[in-house]
Short mmCIF file of C-alpha atoms in Angstrom, two decimals:
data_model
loop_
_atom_site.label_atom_id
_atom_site.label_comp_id
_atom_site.label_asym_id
_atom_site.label_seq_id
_atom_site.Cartn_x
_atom_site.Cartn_y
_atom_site.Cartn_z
CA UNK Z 1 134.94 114.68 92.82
CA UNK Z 2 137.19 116.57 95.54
CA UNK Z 3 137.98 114.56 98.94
CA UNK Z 4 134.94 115.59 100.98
CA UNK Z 5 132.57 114.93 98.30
CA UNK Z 6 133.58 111.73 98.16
CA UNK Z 7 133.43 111.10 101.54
CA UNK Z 8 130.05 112.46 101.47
CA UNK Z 9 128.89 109.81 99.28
CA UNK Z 10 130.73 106.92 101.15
CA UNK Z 11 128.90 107.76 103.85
CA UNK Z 12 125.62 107.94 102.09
CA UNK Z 13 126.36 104.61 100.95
CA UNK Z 14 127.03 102.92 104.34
CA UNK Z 15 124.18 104.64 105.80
CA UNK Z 16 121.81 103.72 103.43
CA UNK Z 17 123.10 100.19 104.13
CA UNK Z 18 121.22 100.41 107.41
CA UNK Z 19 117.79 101.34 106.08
CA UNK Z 20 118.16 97.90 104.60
CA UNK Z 21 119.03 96.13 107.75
CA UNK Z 22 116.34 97.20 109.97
CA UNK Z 23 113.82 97.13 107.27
CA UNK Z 24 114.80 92.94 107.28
CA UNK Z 25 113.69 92.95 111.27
CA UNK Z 26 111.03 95.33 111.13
CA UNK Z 27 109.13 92.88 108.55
CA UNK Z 28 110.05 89.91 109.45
CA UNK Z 29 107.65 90.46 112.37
CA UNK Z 30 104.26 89.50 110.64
CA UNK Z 31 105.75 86.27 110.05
CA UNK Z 32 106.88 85.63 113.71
CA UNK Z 33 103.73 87.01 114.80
CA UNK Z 34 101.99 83.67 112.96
CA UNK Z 35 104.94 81.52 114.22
CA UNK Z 36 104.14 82.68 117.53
CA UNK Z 37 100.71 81.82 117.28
CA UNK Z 38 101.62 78.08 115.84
CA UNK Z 39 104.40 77.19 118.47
CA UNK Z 40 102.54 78.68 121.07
CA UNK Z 41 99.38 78.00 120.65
CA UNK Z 42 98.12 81.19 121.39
CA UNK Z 43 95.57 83.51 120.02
CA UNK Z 44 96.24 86.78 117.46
CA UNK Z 45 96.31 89.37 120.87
CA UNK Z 46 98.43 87.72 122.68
CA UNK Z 47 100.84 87.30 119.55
CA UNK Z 48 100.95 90.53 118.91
CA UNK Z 49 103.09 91.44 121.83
CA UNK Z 50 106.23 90.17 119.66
CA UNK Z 51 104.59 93.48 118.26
CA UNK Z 52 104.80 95.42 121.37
CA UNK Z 53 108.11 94.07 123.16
CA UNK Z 54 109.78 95.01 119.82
CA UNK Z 55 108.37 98.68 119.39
CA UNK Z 56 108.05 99.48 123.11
CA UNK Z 57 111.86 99.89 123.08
CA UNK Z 58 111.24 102.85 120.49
CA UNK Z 59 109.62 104.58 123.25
CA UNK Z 60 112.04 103.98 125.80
CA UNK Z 61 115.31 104.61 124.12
CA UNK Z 62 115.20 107.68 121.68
CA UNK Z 63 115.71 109.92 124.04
CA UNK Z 64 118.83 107.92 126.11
CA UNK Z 65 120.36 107.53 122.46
CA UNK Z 66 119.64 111.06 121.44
CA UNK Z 67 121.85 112.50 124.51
CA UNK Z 68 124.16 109.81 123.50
CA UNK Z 69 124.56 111.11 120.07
CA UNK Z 70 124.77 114.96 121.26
CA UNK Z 71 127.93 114.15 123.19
CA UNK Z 72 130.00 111.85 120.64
CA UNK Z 73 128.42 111.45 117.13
CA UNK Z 74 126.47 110.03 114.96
CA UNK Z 75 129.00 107.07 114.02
CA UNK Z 76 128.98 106.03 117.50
CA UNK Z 77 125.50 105.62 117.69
CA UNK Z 78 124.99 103.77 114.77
CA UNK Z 79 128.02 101.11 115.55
CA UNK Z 80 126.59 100.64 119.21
CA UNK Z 81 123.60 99.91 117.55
CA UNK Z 82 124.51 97.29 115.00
CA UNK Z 83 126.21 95.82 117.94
CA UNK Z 84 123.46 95.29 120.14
CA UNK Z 85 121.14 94.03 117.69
CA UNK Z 86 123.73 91.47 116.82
CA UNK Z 87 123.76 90.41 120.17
CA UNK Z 88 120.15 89.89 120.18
CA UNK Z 89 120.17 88.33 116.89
CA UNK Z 90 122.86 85.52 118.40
CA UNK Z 91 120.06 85.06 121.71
CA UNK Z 92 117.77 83.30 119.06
CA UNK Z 93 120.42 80.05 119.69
CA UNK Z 94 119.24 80.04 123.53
CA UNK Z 95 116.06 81.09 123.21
CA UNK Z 96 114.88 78.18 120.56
CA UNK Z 97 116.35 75.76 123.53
CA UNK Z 98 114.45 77.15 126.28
CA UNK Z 99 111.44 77.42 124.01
CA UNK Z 100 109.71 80.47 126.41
CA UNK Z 101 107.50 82.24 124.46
CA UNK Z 102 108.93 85.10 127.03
CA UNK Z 103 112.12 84.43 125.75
CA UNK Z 104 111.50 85.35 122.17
CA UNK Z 105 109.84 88.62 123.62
CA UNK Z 106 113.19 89.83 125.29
CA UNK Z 107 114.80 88.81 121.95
CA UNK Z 108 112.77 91.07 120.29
CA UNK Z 109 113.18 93.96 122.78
CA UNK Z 110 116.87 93.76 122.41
CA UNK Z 111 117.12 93.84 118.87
CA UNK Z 112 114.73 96.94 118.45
CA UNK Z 113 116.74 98.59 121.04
CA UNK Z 114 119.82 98.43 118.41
CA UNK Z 115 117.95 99.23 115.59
CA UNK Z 116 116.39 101.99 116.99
CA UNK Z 117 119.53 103.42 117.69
CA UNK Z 118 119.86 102.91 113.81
CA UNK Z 119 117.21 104.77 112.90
CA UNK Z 120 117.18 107.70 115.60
CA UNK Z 121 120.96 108.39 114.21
CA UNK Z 122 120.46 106.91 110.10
CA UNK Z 123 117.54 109.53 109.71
CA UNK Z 124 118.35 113.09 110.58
CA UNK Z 125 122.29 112.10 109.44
CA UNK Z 126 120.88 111.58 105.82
CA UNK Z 127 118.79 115.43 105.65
CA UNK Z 128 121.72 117.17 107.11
CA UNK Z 129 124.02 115.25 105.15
CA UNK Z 130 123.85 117.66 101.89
CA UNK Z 131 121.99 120.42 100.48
CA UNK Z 132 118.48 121.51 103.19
CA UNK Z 133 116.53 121.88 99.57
CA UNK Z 134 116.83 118.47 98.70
CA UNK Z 135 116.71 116.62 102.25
CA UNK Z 136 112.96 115.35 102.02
CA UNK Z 137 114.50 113.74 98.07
CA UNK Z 138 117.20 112.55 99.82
CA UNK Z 139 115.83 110.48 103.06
CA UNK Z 140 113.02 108.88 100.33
CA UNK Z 141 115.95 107.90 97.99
CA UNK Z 142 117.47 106.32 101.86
CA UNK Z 143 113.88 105.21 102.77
CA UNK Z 144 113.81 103.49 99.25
CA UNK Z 145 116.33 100.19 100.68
CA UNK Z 146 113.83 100.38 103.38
CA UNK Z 147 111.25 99.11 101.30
CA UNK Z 148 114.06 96.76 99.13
CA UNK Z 149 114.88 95.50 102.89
CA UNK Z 150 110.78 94.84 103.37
CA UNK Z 151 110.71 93.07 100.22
CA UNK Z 152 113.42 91.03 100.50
CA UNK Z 153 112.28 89.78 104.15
CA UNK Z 154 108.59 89.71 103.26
CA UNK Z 155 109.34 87.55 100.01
CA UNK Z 156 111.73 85.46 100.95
CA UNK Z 157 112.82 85.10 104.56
CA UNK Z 158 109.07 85.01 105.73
CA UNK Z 159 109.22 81.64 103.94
CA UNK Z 160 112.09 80.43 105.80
CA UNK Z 161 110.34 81.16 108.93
CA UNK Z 162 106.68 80.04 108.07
CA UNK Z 163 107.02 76.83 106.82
CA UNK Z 164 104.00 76.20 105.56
CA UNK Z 165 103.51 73.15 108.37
CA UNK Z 166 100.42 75.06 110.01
CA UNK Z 167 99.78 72.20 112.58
CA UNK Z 168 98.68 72.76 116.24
CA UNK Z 169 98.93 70.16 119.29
CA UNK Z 170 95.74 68.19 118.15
CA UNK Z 171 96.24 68.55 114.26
CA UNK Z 172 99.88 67.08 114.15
CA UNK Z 173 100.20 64.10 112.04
CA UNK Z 174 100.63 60.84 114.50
CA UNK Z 175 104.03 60.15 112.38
CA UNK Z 176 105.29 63.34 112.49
CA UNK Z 177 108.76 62.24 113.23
CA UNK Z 178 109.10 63.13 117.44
CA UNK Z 179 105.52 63.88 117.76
CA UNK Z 180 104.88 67.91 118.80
CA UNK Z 181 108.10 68.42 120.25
CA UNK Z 182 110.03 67.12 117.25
CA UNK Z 183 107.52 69.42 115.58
CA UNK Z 184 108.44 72.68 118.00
CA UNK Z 185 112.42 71.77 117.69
CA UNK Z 186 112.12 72.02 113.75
CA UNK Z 187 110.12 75.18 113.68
CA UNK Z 188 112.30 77.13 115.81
CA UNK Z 189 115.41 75.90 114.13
CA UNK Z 190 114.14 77.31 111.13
CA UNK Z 191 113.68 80.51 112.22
CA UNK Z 192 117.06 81.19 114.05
CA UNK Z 193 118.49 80.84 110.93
CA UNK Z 194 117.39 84.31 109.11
CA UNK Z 195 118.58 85.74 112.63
CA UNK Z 196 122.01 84.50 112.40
CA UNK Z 197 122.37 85.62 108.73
CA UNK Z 198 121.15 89.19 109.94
CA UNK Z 199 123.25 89.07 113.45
CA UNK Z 200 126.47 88.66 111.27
CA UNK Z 201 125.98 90.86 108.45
CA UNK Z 202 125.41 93.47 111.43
CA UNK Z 203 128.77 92.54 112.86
CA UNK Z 204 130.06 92.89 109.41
CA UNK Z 205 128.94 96.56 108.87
CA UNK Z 206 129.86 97.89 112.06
CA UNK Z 207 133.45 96.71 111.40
CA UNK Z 208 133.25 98.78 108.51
CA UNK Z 209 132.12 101.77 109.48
CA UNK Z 210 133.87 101.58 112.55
CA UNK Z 211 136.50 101.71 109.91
CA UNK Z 212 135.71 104.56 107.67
CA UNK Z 213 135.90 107.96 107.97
CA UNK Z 214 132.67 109.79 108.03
CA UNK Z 215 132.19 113.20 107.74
CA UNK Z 216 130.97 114.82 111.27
CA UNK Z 217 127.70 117.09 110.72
CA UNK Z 218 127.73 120.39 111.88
CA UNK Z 219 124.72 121.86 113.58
CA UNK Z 220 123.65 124.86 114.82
CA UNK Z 221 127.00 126.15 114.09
CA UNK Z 222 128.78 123.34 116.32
CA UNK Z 223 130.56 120.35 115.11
CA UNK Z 224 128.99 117.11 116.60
CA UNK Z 225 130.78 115.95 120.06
CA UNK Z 226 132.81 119.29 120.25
CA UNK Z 227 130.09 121.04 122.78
CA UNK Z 228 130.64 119.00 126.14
CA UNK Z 229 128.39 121.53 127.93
CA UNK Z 230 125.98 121.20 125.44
CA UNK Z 231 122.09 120.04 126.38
CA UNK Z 232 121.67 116.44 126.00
CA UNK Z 233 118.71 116.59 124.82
CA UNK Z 234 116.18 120.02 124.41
CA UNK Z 235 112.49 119.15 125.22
CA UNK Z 236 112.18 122.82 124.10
CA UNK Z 237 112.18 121.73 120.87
CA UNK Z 238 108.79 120.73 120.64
CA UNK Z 239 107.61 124.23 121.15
CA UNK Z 240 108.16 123.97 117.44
CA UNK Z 241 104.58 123.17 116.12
CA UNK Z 242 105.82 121.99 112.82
CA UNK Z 243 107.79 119.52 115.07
CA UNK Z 244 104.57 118.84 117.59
CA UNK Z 245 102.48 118.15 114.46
CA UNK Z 246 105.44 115.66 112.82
CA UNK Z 247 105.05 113.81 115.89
CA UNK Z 248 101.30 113.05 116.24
CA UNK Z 249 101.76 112.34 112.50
CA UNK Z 250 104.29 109.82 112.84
CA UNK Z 251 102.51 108.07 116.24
CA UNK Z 252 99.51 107.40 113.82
CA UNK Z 253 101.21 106.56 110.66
CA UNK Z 254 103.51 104.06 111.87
CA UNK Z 255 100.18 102.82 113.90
CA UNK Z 256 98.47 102.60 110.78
CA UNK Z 257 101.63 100.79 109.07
CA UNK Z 258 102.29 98.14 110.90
CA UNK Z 259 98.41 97.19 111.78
CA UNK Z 260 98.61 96.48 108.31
CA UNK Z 261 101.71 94.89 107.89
CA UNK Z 262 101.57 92.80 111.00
CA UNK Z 263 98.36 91.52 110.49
CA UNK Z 264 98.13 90.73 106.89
CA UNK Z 265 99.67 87.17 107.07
CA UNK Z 266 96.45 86.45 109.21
CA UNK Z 267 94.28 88.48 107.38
CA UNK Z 268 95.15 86.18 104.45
CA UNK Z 269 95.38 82.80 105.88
CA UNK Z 270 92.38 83.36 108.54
CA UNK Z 271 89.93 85.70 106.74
CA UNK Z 272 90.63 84.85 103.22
CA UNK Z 273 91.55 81.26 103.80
CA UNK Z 274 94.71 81.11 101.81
CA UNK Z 275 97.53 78.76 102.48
CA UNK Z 276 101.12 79.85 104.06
CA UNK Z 277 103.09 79.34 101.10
CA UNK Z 278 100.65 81.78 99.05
CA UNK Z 279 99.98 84.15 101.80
CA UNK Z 280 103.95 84.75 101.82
CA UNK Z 281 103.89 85.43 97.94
CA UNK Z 282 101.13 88.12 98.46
CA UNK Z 283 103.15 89.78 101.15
CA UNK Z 284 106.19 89.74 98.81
CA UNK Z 285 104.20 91.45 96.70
CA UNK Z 286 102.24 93.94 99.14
CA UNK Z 287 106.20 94.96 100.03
CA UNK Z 288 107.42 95.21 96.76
CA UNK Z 289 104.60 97.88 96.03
CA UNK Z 290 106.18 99.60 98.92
CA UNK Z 291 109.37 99.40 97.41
CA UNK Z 292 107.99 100.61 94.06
CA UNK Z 293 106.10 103.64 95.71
CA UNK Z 294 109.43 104.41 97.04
CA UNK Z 295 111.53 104.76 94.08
CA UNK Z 296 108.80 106.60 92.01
CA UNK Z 297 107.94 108.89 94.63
CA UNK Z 298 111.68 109.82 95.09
CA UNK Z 299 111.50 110.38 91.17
CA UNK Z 300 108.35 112.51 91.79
CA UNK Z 301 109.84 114.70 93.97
CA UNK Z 302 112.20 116.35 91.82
CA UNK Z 303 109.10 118.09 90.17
CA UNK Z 304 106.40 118.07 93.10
CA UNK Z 305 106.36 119.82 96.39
CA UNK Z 306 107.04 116.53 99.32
CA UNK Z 307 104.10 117.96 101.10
CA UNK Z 308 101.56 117.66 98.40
CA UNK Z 309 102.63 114.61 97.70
CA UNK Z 310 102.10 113.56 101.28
CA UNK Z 311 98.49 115.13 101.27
CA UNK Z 312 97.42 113.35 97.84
CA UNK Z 313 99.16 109.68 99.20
CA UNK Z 314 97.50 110.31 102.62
CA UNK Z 315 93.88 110.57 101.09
CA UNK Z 316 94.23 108.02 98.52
CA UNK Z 317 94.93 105.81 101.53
CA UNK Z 318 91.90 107.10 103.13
CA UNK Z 319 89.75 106.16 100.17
CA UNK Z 320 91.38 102.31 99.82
CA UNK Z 321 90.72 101.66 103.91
CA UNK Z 322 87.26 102.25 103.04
CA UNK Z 323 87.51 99.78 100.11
CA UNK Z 324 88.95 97.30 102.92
CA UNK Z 325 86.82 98.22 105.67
CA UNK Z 326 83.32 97.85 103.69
CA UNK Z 327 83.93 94.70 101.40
CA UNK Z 328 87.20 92.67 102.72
CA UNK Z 329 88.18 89.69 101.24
CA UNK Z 330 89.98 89.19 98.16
CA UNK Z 331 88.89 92.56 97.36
CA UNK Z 332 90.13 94.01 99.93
CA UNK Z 333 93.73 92.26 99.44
CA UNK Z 334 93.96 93.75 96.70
CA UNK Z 335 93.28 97.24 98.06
CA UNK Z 336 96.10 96.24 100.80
CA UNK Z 337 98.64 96.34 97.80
CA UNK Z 338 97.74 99.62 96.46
CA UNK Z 339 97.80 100.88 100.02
CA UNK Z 340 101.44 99.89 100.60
CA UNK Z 341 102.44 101.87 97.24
CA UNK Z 342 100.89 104.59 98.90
CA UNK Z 343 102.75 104.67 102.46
CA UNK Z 344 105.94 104.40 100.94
CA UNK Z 345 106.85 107.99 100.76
CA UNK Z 346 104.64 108.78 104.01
CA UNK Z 347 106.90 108.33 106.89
CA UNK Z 348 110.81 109.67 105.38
CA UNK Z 349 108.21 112.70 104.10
CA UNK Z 350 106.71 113.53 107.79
CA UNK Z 351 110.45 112.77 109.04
CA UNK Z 352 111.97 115.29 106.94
CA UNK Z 353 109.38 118.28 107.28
CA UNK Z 354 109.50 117.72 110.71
CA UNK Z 355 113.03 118.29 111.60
CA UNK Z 356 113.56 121.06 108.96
CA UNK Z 357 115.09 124.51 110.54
CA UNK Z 358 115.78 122.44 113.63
CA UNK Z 359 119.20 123.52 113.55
CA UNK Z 360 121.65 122.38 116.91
CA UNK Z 361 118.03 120.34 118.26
CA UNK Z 362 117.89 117.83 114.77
CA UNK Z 363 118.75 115.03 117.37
CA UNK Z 364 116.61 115.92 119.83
CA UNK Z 365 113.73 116.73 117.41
CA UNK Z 366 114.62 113.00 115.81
CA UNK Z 367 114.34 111.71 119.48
CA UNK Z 368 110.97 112.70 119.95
CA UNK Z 369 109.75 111.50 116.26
CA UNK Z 370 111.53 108.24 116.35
CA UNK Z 371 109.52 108.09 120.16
CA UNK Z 372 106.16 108.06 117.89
CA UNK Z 373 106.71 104.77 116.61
CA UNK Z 374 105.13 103.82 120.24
CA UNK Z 375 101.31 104.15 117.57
CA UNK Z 376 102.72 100.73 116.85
CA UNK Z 377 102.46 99.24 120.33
CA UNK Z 378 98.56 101.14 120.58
CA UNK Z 379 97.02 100.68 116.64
CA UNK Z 380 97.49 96.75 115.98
CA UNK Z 381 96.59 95.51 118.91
CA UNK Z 382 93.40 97.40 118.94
CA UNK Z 383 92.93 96.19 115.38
CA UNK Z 384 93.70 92.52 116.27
CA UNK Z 385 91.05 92.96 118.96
CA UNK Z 386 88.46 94.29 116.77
CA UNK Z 387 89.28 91.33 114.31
CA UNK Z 388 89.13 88.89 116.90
CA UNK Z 389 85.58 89.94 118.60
CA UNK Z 390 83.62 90.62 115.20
CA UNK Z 391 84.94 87.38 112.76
CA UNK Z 392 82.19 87.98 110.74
CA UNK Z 393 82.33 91.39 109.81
CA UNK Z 394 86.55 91.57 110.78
CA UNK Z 395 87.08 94.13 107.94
CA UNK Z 396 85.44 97.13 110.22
CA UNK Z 397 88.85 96.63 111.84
CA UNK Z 398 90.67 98.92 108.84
CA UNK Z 399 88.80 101.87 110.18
CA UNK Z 400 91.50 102.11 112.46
CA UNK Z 401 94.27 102.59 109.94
CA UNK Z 402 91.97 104.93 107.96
CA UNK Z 403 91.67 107.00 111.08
CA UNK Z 404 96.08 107.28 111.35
CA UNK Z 405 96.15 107.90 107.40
CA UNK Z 406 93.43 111.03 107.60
CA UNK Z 407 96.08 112.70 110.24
CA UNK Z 408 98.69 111.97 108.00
CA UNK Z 409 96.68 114.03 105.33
CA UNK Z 410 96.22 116.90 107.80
CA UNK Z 411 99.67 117.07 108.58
CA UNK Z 412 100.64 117.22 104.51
CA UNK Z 413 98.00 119.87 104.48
CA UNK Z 414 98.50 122.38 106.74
CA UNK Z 415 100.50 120.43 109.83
CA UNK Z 416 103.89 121.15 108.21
CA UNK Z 417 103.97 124.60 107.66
CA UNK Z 418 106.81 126.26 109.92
CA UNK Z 419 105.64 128.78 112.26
CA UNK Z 420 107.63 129.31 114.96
#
């Protein structure tokens, strides 16, 4: 292996690291989102702005962090990013003695805004870091410690932060030791700690790639940071339909997604009446599907096109939200798992047939897709709200996600194809 094949893979390796990291905060949400509603005492909409104060800042930033990106690198990006969401990582010491539900909402913004410098740089760097042919392979292999990341902080971390205590105000035990707020100080104790193992191992990785020596990508003919009088950022870009339809594809996948994800906790301790401790175990296993989708669809692709693939996943999804939708229940649990083997390839797929032949505008092109992850500020509260105003029929709700996963089809289909 000659020297810049071996840096190559280096900085495969550290980059892949990040898929990881932000996987651990994306899906640790569901479970705040029932702490939330415990220490709070406050209903499933109003939780579910940890939801949007956490992916609002995915509309906000991609563009700011694109421009940044255009005029030094890649590297940059991702180290300011791992620092920031340290930072807010380290806030959860603060916040759990002010005890502000408003609190935990900034929290949340300022992680995101790190971590979606993460993913607005970890993305595109991974397809242009190789051969074009294989880039789609290549971000799903990435996207795979993604779904290890989900597992891993579905499984077990949920489980640090949901103790399994599900007591309100009136329900406490009268020997509880300190009564509610003994209660409240214990809870949010617990869940600082999974945010101070993530806020270091952060710090940790941004030393280190800080120290390494990644290759610089080369687009459009122009080595990253060398163009000072290059655009920023080229909202011309989305003249490109393939582009255009990548976008709406991603705004209603990652809609779909994390409707799902964020309310399946409460789908399985409110709806199906399960307790904490075996609600957690199902969502271990509802991730680990997604991490097993990953790796065989990465497999897969070495022998089928990414875009068929994407149009057979898509409708299969389709076809299980109806299974949800008309029966719910246990039933429908179990059609939750088989739907998270079948998003795992979904959104690194859309990601890399959007950007291809993007040339010098990848980063602006990732930007605007990264910007589509605002479907998760607009798709689970609408779902929540459904849930909440029709308790006995709640299960209509997964119409919603059927809805995102029937664009995602169209885009597989026919949204992809590169005509301009």
């Amino acid at each position: 292996m000659n020297k810049k094949s071996s840096r190559t893979v280096i900085a495969l390796v550290m980059v892949i690291s990040l898929f990881f990291l932000w996987a651990i905060s994306n899906n640790l949400l569901s479970s705040v989102v029932k702490k939330m509603m415990t220490l709070f005492d406050i209903d499933q909409a109003k939780a579910e702005f940890v939801e949007t104060s956490y992916w609002f800042a995915y509309f906000l930033f991609p563009i700011p962090i694109a421009m940044f990106m255009k005029r030094y690198s890649y590297k940059a990006g991702i180290i300011l990013g791992l620092c920031i969401a340290a930072v807010g990582g380290l806030l959860f010491f603060p916040a759990s003695m002010i005890r502000e539900y408003w609190a935990y909402l900034a929290i949340f913004f300022i992680i995101a805004t790190g971590m979606c410098f993460l993913e607005t740089a970890a993305n595109p760097y991974v397809t242009v870091l190789g051969d074009p042919k294989t880039a789609s392979r290549r971000l799903n292999l990435a996207q795979s410690f993604n779904g290890l990341g989900a597992f891993v902080a579905a499984m077990f971390l949920s489980k640090l932060v949901l103790s399994g205590n599900d007591y309100t105000s009136e329900t406490i035990p009268a020997d509880y030791p300190g009564g509610w707020d003994g209660f409240v100080a214990t809870e949010t104790a617990a869940m600082r700690l999974p945010y101070l193992i993530l806020a270091l191992v952060l710090l940790t990785v941004a030393v280190l790639i800080w120290a390494a020596k990644l290759p610089k990508i080369t687009e459009g003919g122009q080595e990253e940071g060398e163009d000072k009088d290059a655009k920023l950022i080229d909202f011309k870009v989305l003249k490109r339909s393939h582009l255009r339809g990548g976008v709406i594809a991603q705004f209603f996948y990652n809609g779909g997604q994390t409707a799902l994800n964020s309310m399946f906790l409460i789908y399985c301790c409110k709806y199906v009446g399960l307790a904490e401790s075996r609600a957690t175990t199902f969502f271990g296993l509802y991730m680990l599907m997604f991490l097993l989708g990953r790796w065989i669809g990465t497999l897969l692709m070495g022998r089928f096109k990414p875009q068929n693939m994407l149009t057979v996943y898509a409708v299969a999804n389709v076809l299980l939200c109806v299974i949800v939708a008309a029966f719910g229940g246990m039933v429908g649990l179990y059609a939750m798992l088989a739907i998270s083997f079948f998003m795992s390839i979904m959104y690194p797929t859309q990601f890399s047939l959007a950007i291809e032949d993007l040339g010098g505008q990848t980063k602006s092109g990732s930007a605007f897709l990264v910007m589509a992850i605002v479907g998760n500020v607009v798709v689970p509260p609408l779902t929540g709200l459904i849930m909440d105003h029709n308790p006995g029929i709640y299960h209509i709700a997964y119409i919603l996600p059927l809805i995102c996963f029937a664009v995602c089809a169209w885009y597989g289909w026919k949204g992809h194809m590169i005509k301009d």
